[in-house]
Amino acid sequence: MIRKGQQITATKATERHSNSQAWLNRVYREAPVGLCHLDADLRYIYINEWLAAMNGMTVEEHLGRTIGELLPYVAAGVELQLRRVIETGQPIVEGMVEAETRAYPAEKRYFLHNYYAVKSDDGTVMGVSCVVQDITERRRAEEAVREEKNRLESMVEDRTKKLSKANAQLRAEATVRARTEVALQKAHERLRLTVESSPDAMVIADHEGLVTLVNSQTEKLFGYPREALLGKSIEMLVPERLRSKHREHRSGYAANPSVRPMGIGL
């Protein structure tokens, strides 16, 4: 009975080991990343098809051979890191390698790798287990995003400079305009005071003949309050029979201003 029980236990243990091995083989075969195991001499003991294809060879071509024999173009950097793991027993996590491969000749690819020491029960390092991921497309996307970010930042900076310059120019123009308006208001006030202080009647009209300014002597002379004159045609102060002729003279003067006594030609 004991032997039979021992046989059953051994059989189950064998089945569990077989199932575990089958599961491990499936993981290695179907994983979308590179997986391999190297012995202490950095010879391939196991490698999955993804990583083998990346190296441009079959799985069988890798087994029993070193990285230096198969991949001399990356061996120097990679072997240095792998030997460090073997010597220290410490993993290297998220290391980065930039290299060309047989699968992508004349094209630099970026690989993210994790190296872990494989130890025996007594702690002796027997080899290195490797996980390798091709992150080339991610790096290119990141670089494209970074370049676009830099381009947009440059555009914003340039636009900001232009807006700042335009804003400064607008502020300067507004200052000049405000000063000009103040100067015009002062000039208009001086003109009003000059006209108002004149002992003679004075009327000022614009280019359309509309009255813009009169003094108190004008109000006394014509009998109109200035409110009744402002904005009205200056011809209202000319006798009706002379208004048409006066309008012609005024238009002619506007076209060719010259100094002449009032009333000539009427």
Tab-separated table of N, CA, C and O in Angstrom, residues 60-135:
chain	number	residue	atom	x	y	z
A	60	GLU	N	16.872	27.617	-32.780
A	60	GLU	CA	17.912	26.593	-32.772
A	60	GLU	C	19.295	27.193	-33.010
A	60	GLU	O	20.304	26.710	-32.462
A	61	GLU	N	19.374	28.243	-33.828
A	61	GLU	CA	20.671	28.863	-34.114
A	61	GLU	C	21.253	29.563	-32.894
A	61	GLU	O	22.470	29.798	-32.826
A	62	HIS	N	20.424	29.884	-31.915
A	62	HIS	CA	20.890	30.556	-30.708
A	62	HIS	C	21.435	29.591	-29.668
A	62	HIS	O	22.413	29.897	-28.973
A	63	LEU	N	20.802	28.450	-29.535
A	63	LEU	CA	21.067	27.548	-28.410
A	63	LEU	C	22.523	27.096	-28.362
A	63	LEU	O	23.101	26.663	-29.358
A	64	GLY	N	23.133	27.255	-27.187
A	64	GLY	CA	24.509	26.831	-26.977
A	64	GLY	C	25.552	27.838	-27.435
A	64	GLY	O	26.752	27.611	-27.246
A	65	ARG	N	25.121	28.943	-27.980
A	65	ARG	CA	26.081	29.936	-28.487
A	65	ARG	C	25.981	31.209	-27.650
A	65	ARG	O	24.961	31.500	-27.037
A	66	THR	N	27.055	31.989	-27.654
A	66	THR	CA	27.093	33.206	-26.833
A	66	THR	C	26.583	34.410	-27.624
A	66	THR	O	26.478	34.378	-28.852
A	67	ILE	N	26.297	35.486	-26.867
A	67	ILE	CA	25.860	36.733	-27.496
A	67	ILE	C	26.951	37.277	-28.395
A	67	ILE	O	26.690	37.777	-29.492
A	68	GLY	N	28.215	37.151	-27.937
A	68	GLY	CA	29.340	37.647	-28.735
A	68	GLY	C	29.452	36.955	-30.073
A	68	GLY	O	29.836	37.573	-31.077
A	69	GLU	N	29.122	35.670	-30.119
A	69	GLU	CA	29.193	34.914	-31.370
A	69	GLU	C	28.073	35.305	-32.324
A	69	GLU	O	28.289	35.388	-33.543
A	70	LEU	N	26.894	35.548	-31.770
A	70	LEU	CA	25.718	35.798	-32.605
A	70	LEU	C	25.464	37.283	-32.862
A	70	LEU	O	25.015	37.654	-33.955
A	71	LEU	N	25.726	38.113	-31.858
A	71	LEU	CA	25.383	39.535	-31.947
A	71	LEU	C	26.592	40.403	-31.566
A	71	LEU	O	26.570	41.115	-30.559
A	72	PRO	N	27.641	40.362	-32.364
A	72	PRO	CA	28.866	41.104	-32.002
A	72	PRO	C	28.657	42.615	-31.928
A	72	PRO	O	29.370	43.304	-31.208
A	73	TYR	N	27.644	43.124	-32.631
A	73	TYR	CA	27.430	44.575	-32.662
A	73	TYR	C	26.807	45.106	-31.376
A	73	TYR	O	26.802	46.305	-31.135
A	74	VAL	N	26.256	44.231	-30.537
A	74	VAL	CA	25.711	44.683	-29.251
A	74	VAL	C	26.382	43.988	-28.076
A	74	VAL	O	26.095	44.315	-26.919
A	75	ALA	N	27.264	43.048	-28.359
A	75	ALA	CA	27.835	42.207	-27.305
A	75	ALA	C	28.563	43.011	-26.234
A	75	ALA	O	28.418	42.741	-25.039
A	76	ALA	N	29.353	44.001	-26.639
A	76	ALA	CA	30.177	44.732	-25.676
A	76	ALA	C	29.339	45.345	-24.558
A	76	ALA	O	29.622	45.143	-23.373
A	77	GLY	N	28.313	46.073	-24.929
A	77	GLY	CA	27.485	46.726	-23.918
A	77	GLY	C	26.611	45.765	-23.151
A	77	GLY	O	26.484	45.849	-21.924
A	78	VAL	N	26.003	44.809	-23.851
A	78	VAL	CA	25.071	43.886	-23.215
A	78	VAL	C	25.798	42.907	-22.294
A	78	VAL	O	25.372	42.661	-21.153
A	79	GLU	N	26.900	42.344	-22.753
A	79	GLU	CA	27.625	41.358	-21.938
A	79	GLU	C	28.157	41.977	-20.656
A	79	GLU	O	28.193	41.331	-19.608
A	80	LEU	N	28.565	43.238	-20.718
A	80	LEU	CA	29.061	43.924	-19.529
A	80	LEU	C	27.975	43.961	-18.450
A	80	LEU	O	28.250	43.713	-17.263
A	81	GLN	N	26.752	44.261	-18.857
A	81	GLN	CA	25.642	44.317	-17.904
A	81	GLN	C	25.273	42.923	-17.391
A	81	GLN	O	25.001	42.746	-16.196
A	82	LEU	N	25.282	41.940	-18.278
A	82	LEU	CA	24.935	40.575	-17.879
A	82	LEU	C	25.956	40.017	-16.890
A	82	LEU	O	25.585	39.358	-15.902
A	83	ARG	N	27.232	40.289	-17.116
A	83	ARG	CA	28.270	39.800	-16.205
A	83	ARG	C	28.160	40.473	-14.840
A	83	ARG	O	28.452	39.864	-13.806
A	84	ARG	N	27.712	41.725	-14.830
A	84	ARG	CA	27.512	42.417	-13.564
A	84	ARG	C	26.425	41.720	-12.756
A	84	ARG	O	26.528	41.578	-11.525
A	85	VAL	N	25.347	41.285	-13.444
A	85	VAL	CA	24.266	40.565	-12.759
A	85	VAL	C	24.790	39.244	-12.195
A	85	VAL	O	24.483	38.871	-11.052
A	86	ILE	N	25.611	38.542	-12.965
A	86	ILE	CA	26.161	37.265	-12.511
A	86	ILE	C	27.095	37.464	-11.326
A	86	ILE	O	27.089	36.699	-10.355
A	87	GLU	N	27.918	38.506	-11.369
A	87	GLU	CA	28.888	38.749	-10.300
A	87	GLU	C	28.231	39.250	-9.016
A	87	GLU	O	28.653	38.888	-7.918
A	88	THR	N	27.206	40.093	-9.152
A	88	THR	CA	26.594	40.698	-7.958
A	88	THR	C	25.314	40.002	-7.520
A	88	THR	O	24.891	40.128	-6.369
A	89	GLY	N	24.672	39.312	-8.439
A	89	GLY	CA	23.385	38.700	-8.135
A	89	GLY	C	22.249	39.698	-8.122
A	89	GLY	O	21.098	39.347	-7.845
A	90	GLN	N	22.555	40.963	-8.421
A	90	GLN	CA	21.546	42.018	-8.407
A	90	GLN	C	20.975	42.230	-9.810
A	90	GLN	O	21.704	42.189	-10.803
A	91	PRO	N	19.660	42.452	-9.890
A	91	PRO	CA	19.044	42.629	-11.212
A	91	PRO	C	19.355	44.006	-11.809
A	91	PRO	O	19.710	44.937	-11.096
A	92	ILE	N	19.204	44.103	-13.093
A	92	ILE	CA	19.231	45.388	-13.795
A	92	ILE	C	17.833	45.580	-14.364
A	92	ILE	O	17.381	44.809	-15.215
A	93	VAL	N	17.148	46.601	-13.868
A	93	VAL	CA	15.744	46.814	-14.232
A	93	VAL	C	15.626	48.043	-15.125
A	93	VAL	O	16.210	49.090	-14.844
A	94	GLU	N	14.868	47.887	-16.204
A	94	GLU	CA	14.585	48.960	-17.157
A	94	GLU	C	15.865	49.583	-17.725
A	94	GLU	O	16.009	50.796	-17.810
A	95	GLY	N	16.789	48.688	-18.097
A	95	GLY	CA	17.970	49.156	-18.817
A	95	GLY	C	17.594	49.502	-20.252
A	95	GLY	O	16.548	49.078	-20.758
A	96	MET	N	18.438	50.259	-20.906
A	96	MET	CA	18.128	50.702	-22.263
A	96	MET	C	19.289	50.375	-23.197
A	96	MET	O	20.453	50.591	-22.863
A	97	VAL	N	18.949	49.852	-24.363
A	97	VAL	CA	19.947	49.573	-25.395
A	97	VAL	C	19.450	50.142	-26.711
A	97	VAL	O	18.282	49.975	-27.075
A	98	GLU	N	20.342	50.817	-27.408
A	98	GLU	CA	20.042	51.323	-28.743
A	98	GLU	C	20.953	50.593	-29.717
A	98	GLU	O	22.171	50.649	-29.602
A	99	ALA	N	20.342	49.856	-30.673
A	99	ALA	CA	21.170	49.029	-31.563
A	99	ALA	C	20.436	48.696	-32.854
A	99	ALA	O	19.215	48.831	-32.951
A	100	GLU	N	21.213	48.264	-33.835
A	100	GLU	CA	20.649	47.727	-35.066
A	100	GLU	C	20.511	46.211	-34.891
A	100	GLU	O	21.253	45.594	-34.138
A	101	THR	N	19.549	45.612	-35.581
A	101	THR	CA	19.367	44.161	-35.514
A	101	THR	C	19.270	43.600	-36.926
A	101	THR	O	19.047	44.344	-37.892
A	102	ARG	N	19.416	42.301	-37.027
A	102	ARG	CA	19.285	41.680	-38.348
A	102	ARG	C	17.866	41.806	-38.895
A	102	ARG	O	17.657	41.868	-40.095
A	103	ALA	N	16.910	41.863	-37.972
A	103	ALA	CA	15.519	42.004	-38.408
A	103	ALA	C	15.264	43.386	-38.983
A	103	ALA	O	14.388	43.563	-39.837
A	104	TYR	N	16.024	44.389	-38.497
A	104	TYR	CA	15.886	45.763	-38.986
A	104	TYR	C	17.268	46.327	-39.310
A	104	TYR	O	17.798	47.164	-38.581
A	105	PRO	N	17.878	45.847	-40.380
A	105	PRO	CA	19.226	46.318	-40.714
A	105	PRO	C	19.228	47.810	-41.060
A	105	PRO	O	18.273	48.329	-41.619
A	106	ALA	N	20.319	48.483	-40.707
A	106	ALA	CA	20.514	49.911	-40.991
A	106	ALA	C	19.437	50.782	-40.342
A	106	ALA	O	19.145	51.869	-40.812
A	107	GLU	N	18.841	50.280	-39.276
A	107	GLU	CA	17.830	51.048	-38.555
A	107	GLU	C	18.072	50.905	-37.057
A	107	GLU	O	18.115	49.797	-36.539
A	108	LYS	N	18.243	52.012	-36.381
A	108	LYS	CA	18.443	51.961	-34.944
A	108	LYS	C	17.122	51.694	-34.240
A	108	LYS	O	16.134	52.364	-34.492
A	109	ARG	N	17.152	50.696	-33.354
A	109	ARG	CA	15.966	50.346	-32.573
A	109	ARG	C	16.276	50.541	-31.091
A	109	ARG	O	17.434	50.500	-30.666
A	110	TYR	N	15.227	50.765	-30.299
A	110	TYR	CA	15.382	50.979	-28.869
A	110	TYR	C	14.770	49.799	-28.117
A	110	TYR	O	13.634	49.405	-28.398
A	111	PHE	N	15.553	49.241	-27.181
A	111	PHE	CA	15.093	48.077	-26.435
A	111	PHE	C	15.181	48.338	-24.936
A	111	PHE	O	16.190	48.829	-24.426
A	112	LEU	N	14.098	48.020	-24.249
A	112	LEU	CA	14.053	48.095	-22.798
A	112	LEU	C	14.258	46.688	-22.269
A	112	LEU	O	13.592	45.754	-22.724
A	113	HIS	N	15.189	46.514	-21.330
A	113	HIS	CA	15.472	45.151	-20.862
A	113	HIS	C	15.548	45.076	-19.347
A	113	HIS	O	15.905	46.044	-18.668
A	114	ASN	N	15.197	43.911	-18.841
A	114	ASN	CA	15.318	43.579	-17.427
A	114	ASN	C	16.121	42.288	-17.320
A	114	ASN	O	15.775	41.278	-17.959
A	115	TYR	N	17.199	42.300	-16.527
A	115	TYR	CA	18.064	41.135	-16.346
A	115	TYR	C	17.969	40.678	-14.886
A	115	TYR	O	18.141	41.487	-13.962
A	116	TYR	N	17.695	39.393	-14.666
A	116	TYR	CA	17.567	38.844	-13.327
A	116	TYR	C	18.487	37.639	-13.165
A	116	TYR	O	18.590	36.787	-14.070
A	117	ALA	N	19.153	37.567	-12.026
A	117	ALA	CA	20.025	36.428	-11.745
A	117	ALA	C	19.179	35.192	-11.451
A	117	ALA	O	18.189	35.265	-10.721
A	118	VAL	N	19.570	34.062	-12.041
A	118	VAL	CA	18.920	32.780	-11.741
A	118	VAL	C	19.839	32.036	-10.774
A	118	VAL	O	21.003	31.753	-11.108
A	119	LYS	N	19.339	31.737	-9.574
A	119	LYS	CA	20.172	31.166	-8.525
A	119	LYS	C	19.733	29.750	-8.158
A	119	LYS	O	18.565	29.393	-8.278
A	120	SER	N	20.721	28.972	-7.708
A	120	SER	CA	20.427	27.634	-7.205
A	120	SER	C	19.904	27.749	-5.783
A	120	SER	O	19.830	28.845	-5.203
A	121	ASP	N	19.580	26.606	-5.166
A	121	ASP	CA	19.044	26.628	-3.802
A	121	ASP	C	20.038	27.200	-2.794
A	121	ASP	O	19.640	27.780	-1.781
A	122	ASP	N	21.328	27.046	-3.074
A	122	ASP	CA	22.326	27.573	-2.138
A	122	ASP	C	22.727	29.012	-2.454
A	122	ASP	O	23.649	29.557	-1.852
A	123	GLY	N	22.058	29.644	-3.441
A	123	GLY	CA	22.320	31.038	-3.760
A	123	GLY	C	23.352	31.265	-4.846
A	123	GLY	O	23.645	32.418	-5.185
A	124	THR	N	23.907	30.194	-5.389
A	124	THR	CA	24.900	30.339	-6.462
A	124	THR	C	24.207	30.816	-7.735
A	124	THR	O	23.165	30.275	-8.139
A	125	VAL	N	24.761	31.843	-8.378
A	125	VAL	CA	24.187	32.346	-9.624
A	125	VAL	C	24.523	31.385	-10.745
A	125	VAL	O	25.688	31.127	-11.066
A	126	MET	N	23.492	30.840	-11.373
A	126	MET	CA	23.667	29.845	-12.431
A	126	MET	C	23.514	30.447	-13.825
A	126	MET	O	23.892	29.838	-14.823
A	127	GLY	N	22.943	31.652	-13.884
A	127	GLY	CA	22.724	32.263	-15.192
A	127	GLY	C	21.893	33.532	-15.044
A	127	GLY	O	21.697	34.049	-13.944
A	128	VAL	N	21.395	33.981	-16.173
A	128	VAL	CA	20.614	35.213	-16.191
A	128	VAL	C	19.354	35.005	-17.014
A	128	VAL	O	19.402	34.426	-18.106
A	129	SER	N	18.232	35.451	-16.468
A	129	SER	CA	16.969	35.441	-17.199
A	129	SER	C	16.731	36.859	-17.722
A	129	SER	O	16.898	37.836	-16.984
A	130	CYS	N	16.346	36.958	-18.993
A	130	CYS	CA	16.226	38.272	-19.635
A	130	CYS	C	14.821	38.490	-20.194
A	130	CYS	O	14.224	37.572	-20.764
A	131	VAL	N	14.343	39.700	-20.019
A	131	VAL	CA	13.086	40.131	-20.629
A	131	VAL	C	13.408	41.372	-21.456
A	131	VAL	O	13.914	42.364	-20.926
A	132	VAL	N	13.127	41.312	-22.757
A	132	VAL	CA	13.492	42.401	-23.671
A	132	VAL	C	12.236	42.885	-24.387
A	132	VAL	O	11.434	42.084	-24.880
A	133	GLN	N	12.068	44.190	-24.439
A	133	GLN	CA	10.892	44.784	-25.091
A	133	GLN	C	11.344	45.829	-26.098
A	133	GLN	O	12.165	46.697	-25.785
A	134	ASP	N	10.814	45.736	-27.311
A	134	ASP	CA	11.120	46.729	-28.352
A	134	ASP	C	10.218	47.950	-28.128
A	134	ASP	O	9.004	47.876	-28.275
A	135	ILE	N	10.826	49.069	-27.762
A	135	ILE	CA	10.050	50.286	-27.485
A	135	ILE	C	10.339	51.366	-28.532
A	135	ILE	O	10.142	52.555	-28.274
